[in-house]
PDB file of C-alpha atoms in Angstrom:
ATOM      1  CA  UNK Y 753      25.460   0.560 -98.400  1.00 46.00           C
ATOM      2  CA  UNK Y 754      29.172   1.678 -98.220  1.00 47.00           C
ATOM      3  CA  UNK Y 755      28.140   4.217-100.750  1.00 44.00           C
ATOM      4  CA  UNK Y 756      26.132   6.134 -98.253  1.00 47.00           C
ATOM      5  CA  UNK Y 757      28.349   5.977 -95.646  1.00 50.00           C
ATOM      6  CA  UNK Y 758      30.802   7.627 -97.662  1.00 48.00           C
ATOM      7  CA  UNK Y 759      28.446  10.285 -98.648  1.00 43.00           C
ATOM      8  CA  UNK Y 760      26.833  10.737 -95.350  1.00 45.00           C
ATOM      9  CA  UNK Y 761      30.868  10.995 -93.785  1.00 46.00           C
ATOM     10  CA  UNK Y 762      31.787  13.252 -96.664  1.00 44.00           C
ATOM     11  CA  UNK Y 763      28.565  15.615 -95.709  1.00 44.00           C
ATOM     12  CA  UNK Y 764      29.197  15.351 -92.268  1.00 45.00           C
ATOM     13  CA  UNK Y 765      32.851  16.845 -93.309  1.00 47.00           C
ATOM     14  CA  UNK Y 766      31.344  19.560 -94.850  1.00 49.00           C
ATOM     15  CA  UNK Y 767      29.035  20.446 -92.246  1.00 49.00           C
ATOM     16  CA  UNK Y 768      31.426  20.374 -89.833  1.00 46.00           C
ATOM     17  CA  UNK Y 769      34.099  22.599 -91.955  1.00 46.00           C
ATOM     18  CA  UNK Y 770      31.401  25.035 -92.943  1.00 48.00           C
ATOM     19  CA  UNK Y 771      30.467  25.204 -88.760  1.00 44.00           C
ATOM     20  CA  UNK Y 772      34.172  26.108 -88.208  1.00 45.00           C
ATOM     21  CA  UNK Y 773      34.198  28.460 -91.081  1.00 45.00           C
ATOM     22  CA  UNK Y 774      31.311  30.687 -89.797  1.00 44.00           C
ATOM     23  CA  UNK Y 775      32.534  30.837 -86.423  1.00 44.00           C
ATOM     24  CA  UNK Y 776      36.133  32.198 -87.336  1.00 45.00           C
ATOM     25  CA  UNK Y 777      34.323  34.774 -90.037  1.00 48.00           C
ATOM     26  CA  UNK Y 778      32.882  36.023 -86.742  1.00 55.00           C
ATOM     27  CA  UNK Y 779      36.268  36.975 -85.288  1.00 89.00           C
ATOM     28  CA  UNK Y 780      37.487  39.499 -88.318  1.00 92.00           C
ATOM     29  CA  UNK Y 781      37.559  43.138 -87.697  1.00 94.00           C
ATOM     30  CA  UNK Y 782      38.371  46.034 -89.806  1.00 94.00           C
ATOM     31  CA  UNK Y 783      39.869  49.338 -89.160  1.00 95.00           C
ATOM     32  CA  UNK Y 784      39.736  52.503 -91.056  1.00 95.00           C
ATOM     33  CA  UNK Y 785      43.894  52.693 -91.136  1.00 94.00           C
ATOM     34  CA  UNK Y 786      44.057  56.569 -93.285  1.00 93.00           C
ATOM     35  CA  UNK Y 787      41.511  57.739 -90.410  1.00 94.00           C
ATOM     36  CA  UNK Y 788      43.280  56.326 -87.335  1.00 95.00           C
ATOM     37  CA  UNK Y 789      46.625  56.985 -89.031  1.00 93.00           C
ATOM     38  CA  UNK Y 790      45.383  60.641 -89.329  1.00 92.00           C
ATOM     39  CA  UNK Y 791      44.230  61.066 -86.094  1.00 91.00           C
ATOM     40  CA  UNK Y 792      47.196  60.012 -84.147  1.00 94.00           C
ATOM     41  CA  UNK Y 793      47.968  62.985 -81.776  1.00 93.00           C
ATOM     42  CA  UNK Y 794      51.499  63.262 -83.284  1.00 94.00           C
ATOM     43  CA  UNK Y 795      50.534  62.507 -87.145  1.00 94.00           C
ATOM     44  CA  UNK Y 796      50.148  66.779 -87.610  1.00 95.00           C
ATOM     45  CA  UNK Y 797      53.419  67.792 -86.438  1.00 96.00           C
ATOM     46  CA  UNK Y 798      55.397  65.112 -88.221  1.00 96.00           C
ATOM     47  CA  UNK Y 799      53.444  66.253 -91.508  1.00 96.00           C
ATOM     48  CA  UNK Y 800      54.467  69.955 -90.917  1.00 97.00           C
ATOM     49  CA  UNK Y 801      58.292  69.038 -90.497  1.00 96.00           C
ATOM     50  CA  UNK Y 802      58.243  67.009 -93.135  1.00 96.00           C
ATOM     51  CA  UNK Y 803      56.981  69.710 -95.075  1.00 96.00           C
ATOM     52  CA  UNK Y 804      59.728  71.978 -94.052  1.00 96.00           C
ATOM     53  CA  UNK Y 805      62.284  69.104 -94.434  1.00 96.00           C
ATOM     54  CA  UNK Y 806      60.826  69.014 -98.555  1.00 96.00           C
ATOM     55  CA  UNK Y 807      61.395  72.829 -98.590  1.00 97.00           C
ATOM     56  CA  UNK Y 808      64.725  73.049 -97.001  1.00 96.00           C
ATOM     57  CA  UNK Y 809      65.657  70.131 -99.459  1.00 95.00           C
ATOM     58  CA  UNK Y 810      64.471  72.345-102.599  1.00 94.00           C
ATOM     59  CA  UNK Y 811      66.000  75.145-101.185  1.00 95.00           C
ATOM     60  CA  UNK Y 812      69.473  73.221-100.995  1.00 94.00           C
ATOM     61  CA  UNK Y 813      68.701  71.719-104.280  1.00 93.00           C
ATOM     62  CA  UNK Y 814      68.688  75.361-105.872  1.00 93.00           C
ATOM     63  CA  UNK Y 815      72.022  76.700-103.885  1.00 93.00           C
ATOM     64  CA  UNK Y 816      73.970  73.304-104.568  1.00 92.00           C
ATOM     65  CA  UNK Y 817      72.979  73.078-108.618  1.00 90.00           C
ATOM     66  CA  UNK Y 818      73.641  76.227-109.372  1.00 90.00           C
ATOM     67  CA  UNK Y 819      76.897  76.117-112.013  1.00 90.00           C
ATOM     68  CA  UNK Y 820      76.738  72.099-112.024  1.00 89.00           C
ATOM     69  CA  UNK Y 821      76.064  69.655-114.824  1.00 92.00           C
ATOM     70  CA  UNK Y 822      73.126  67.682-115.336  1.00 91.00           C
ATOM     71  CA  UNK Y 823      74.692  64.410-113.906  1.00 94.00           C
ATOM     72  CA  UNK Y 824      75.979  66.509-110.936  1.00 93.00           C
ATOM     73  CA  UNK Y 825      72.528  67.771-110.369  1.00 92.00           C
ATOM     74  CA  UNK Y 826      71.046  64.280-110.255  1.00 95.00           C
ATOM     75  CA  UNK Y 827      73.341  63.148-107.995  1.00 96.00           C
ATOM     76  CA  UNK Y 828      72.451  66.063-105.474  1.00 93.00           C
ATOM     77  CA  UNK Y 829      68.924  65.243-106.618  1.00 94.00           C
ATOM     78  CA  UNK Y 830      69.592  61.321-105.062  1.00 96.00           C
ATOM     79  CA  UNK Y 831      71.406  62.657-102.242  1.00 96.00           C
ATOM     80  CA  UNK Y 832      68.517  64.425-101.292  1.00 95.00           C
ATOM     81  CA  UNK Y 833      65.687  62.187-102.080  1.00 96.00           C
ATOM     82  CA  UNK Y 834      67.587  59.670 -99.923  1.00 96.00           C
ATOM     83  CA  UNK Y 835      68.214  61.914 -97.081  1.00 95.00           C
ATOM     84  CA  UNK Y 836      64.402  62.709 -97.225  1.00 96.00           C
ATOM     85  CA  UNK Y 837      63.058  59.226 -97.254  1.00 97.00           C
ATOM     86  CA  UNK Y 838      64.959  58.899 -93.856  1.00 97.00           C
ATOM     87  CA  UNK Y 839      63.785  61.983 -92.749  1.00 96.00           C
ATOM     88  CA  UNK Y 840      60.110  60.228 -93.561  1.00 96.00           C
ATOM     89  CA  UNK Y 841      60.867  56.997 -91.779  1.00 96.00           C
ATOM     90  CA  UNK Y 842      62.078  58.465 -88.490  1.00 96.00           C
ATOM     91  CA  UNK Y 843      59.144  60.233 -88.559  1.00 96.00           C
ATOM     92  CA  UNK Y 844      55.855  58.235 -89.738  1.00 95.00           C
ATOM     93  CA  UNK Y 845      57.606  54.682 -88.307  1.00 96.00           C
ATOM     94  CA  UNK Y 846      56.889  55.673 -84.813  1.00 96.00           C
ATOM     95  CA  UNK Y 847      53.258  56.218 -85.479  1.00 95.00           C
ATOM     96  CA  UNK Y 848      52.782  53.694 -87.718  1.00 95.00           C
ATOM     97  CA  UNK Y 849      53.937  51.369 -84.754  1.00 96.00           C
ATOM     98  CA  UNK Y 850      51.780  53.179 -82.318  1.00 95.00           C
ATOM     99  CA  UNK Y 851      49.133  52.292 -84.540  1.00 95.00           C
ATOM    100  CA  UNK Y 852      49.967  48.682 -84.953  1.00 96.00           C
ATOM    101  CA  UNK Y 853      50.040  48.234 -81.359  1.00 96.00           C
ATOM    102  CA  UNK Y 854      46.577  50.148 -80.819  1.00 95.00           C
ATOM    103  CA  UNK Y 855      45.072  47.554 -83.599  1.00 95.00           C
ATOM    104  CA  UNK Y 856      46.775  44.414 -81.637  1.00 96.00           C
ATOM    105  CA  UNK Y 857      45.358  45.420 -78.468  1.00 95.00           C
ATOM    106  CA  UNK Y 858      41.638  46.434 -79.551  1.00 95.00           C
ATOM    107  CA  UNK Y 859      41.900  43.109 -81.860  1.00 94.00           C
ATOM    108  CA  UNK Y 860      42.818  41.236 -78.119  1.00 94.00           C
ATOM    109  CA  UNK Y 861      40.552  43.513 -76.066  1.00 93.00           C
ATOM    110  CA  UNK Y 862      37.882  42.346 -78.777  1.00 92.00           C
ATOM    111  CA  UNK Y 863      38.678  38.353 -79.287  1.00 93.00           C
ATOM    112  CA  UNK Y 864      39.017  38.859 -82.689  1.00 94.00           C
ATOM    113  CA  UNK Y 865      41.295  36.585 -84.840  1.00 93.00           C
ATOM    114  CA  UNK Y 866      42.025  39.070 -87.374  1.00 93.00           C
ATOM    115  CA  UNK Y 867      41.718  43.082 -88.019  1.00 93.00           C
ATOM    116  CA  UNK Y 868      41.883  43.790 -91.987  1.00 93.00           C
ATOM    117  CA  UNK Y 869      42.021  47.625 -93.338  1.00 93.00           C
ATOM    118  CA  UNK Y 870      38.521  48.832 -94.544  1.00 92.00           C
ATOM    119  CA  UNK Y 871      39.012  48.799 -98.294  1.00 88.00           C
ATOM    120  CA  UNK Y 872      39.637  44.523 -97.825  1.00 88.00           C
ATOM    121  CA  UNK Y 873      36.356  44.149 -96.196  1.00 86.00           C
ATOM    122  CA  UNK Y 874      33.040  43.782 -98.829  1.00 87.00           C
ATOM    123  CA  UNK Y 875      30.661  42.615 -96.186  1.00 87.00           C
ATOM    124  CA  UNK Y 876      30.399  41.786 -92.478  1.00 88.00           C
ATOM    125  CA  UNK Y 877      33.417  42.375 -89.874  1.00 90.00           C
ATOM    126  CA  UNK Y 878      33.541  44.202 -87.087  1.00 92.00           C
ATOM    127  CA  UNK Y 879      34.168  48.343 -87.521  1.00 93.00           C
ATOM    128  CA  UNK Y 880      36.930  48.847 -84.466  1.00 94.00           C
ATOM    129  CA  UNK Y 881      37.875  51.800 -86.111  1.00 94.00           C
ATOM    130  CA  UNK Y 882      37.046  54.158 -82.979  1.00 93.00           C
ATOM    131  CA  UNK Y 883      38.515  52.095 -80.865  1.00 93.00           C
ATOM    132  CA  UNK Y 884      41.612  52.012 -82.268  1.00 94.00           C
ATOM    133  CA  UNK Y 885      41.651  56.014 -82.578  1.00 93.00           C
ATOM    134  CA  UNK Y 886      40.370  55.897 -79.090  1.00 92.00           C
ATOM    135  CA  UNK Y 887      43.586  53.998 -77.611  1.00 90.00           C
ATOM    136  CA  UNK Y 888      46.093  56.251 -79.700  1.00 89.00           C
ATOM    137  CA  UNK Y 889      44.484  59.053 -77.982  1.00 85.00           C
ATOM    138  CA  UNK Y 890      45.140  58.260 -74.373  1.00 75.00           C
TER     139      UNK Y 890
END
């Protein structure tokens, strides 16, 4: 007789669990993060000076080499690399934030618990893809 009570708690336990399980997979969203990354409003410009900011480096790399060893030229080479990943960061960070605060507030708007990027999602979610691109539009 204890025996069953134990079972029938111990199925009871899993009931329960698998009850609060499917009601929190109901809350995850996903979001498309290369599309709404690329369709910031300010994602084209920052991609066009940090094009010129990988020609202008080349362009120094060429005029400062010119004469010097090849441990001088790897040090401009590190100099410049360095001084480009900055250049990258002050540039993509505000957008990336931008985004993260677009995801946080659809996620909010939405009631979700969590919003995951596409490629983690195999099956079910919510897509708030558009809505995030929609908020970094306004």
């Amino acid at each position: 007789m204890k025996m069953n009570k134990a079972v029938a708690a111990v199925a009871a336990g899993i009931i329960a669990f698998g009850g609060m399980f499917s009601v929190s997979a109901a809350g995850i969203g996903y979001v498309n993060l290369n599309y709404v990354m690329s369709a910031h409003p300010k994602m084209q410009k920052a991609q066009l000076d940090m094009k010129a900011a990988n020609q202008k480096a080349g362009e120094s790399f060429k005029s400062r080499t010119a004469g010097k060893t090849d441990q001088e030229k790897q040090q401009i080479a590190n100099e410049l690399e360095k001084d480009l990943q900055q250049k990258e960061q002050s540039l993509f960070q505000p957008i990336m934030n931008d985004v993260r605060k677009a995801i946080q507030q659809v996620r909010q708007e939405k009631g979700l618990d969590i919003i995951l990027e596409q490629g983690a999602v195999v099956d079910g979610g919510v897509d708030v893809t558009s809505a995030v691109a929609q908020k970094l539009s306004k």
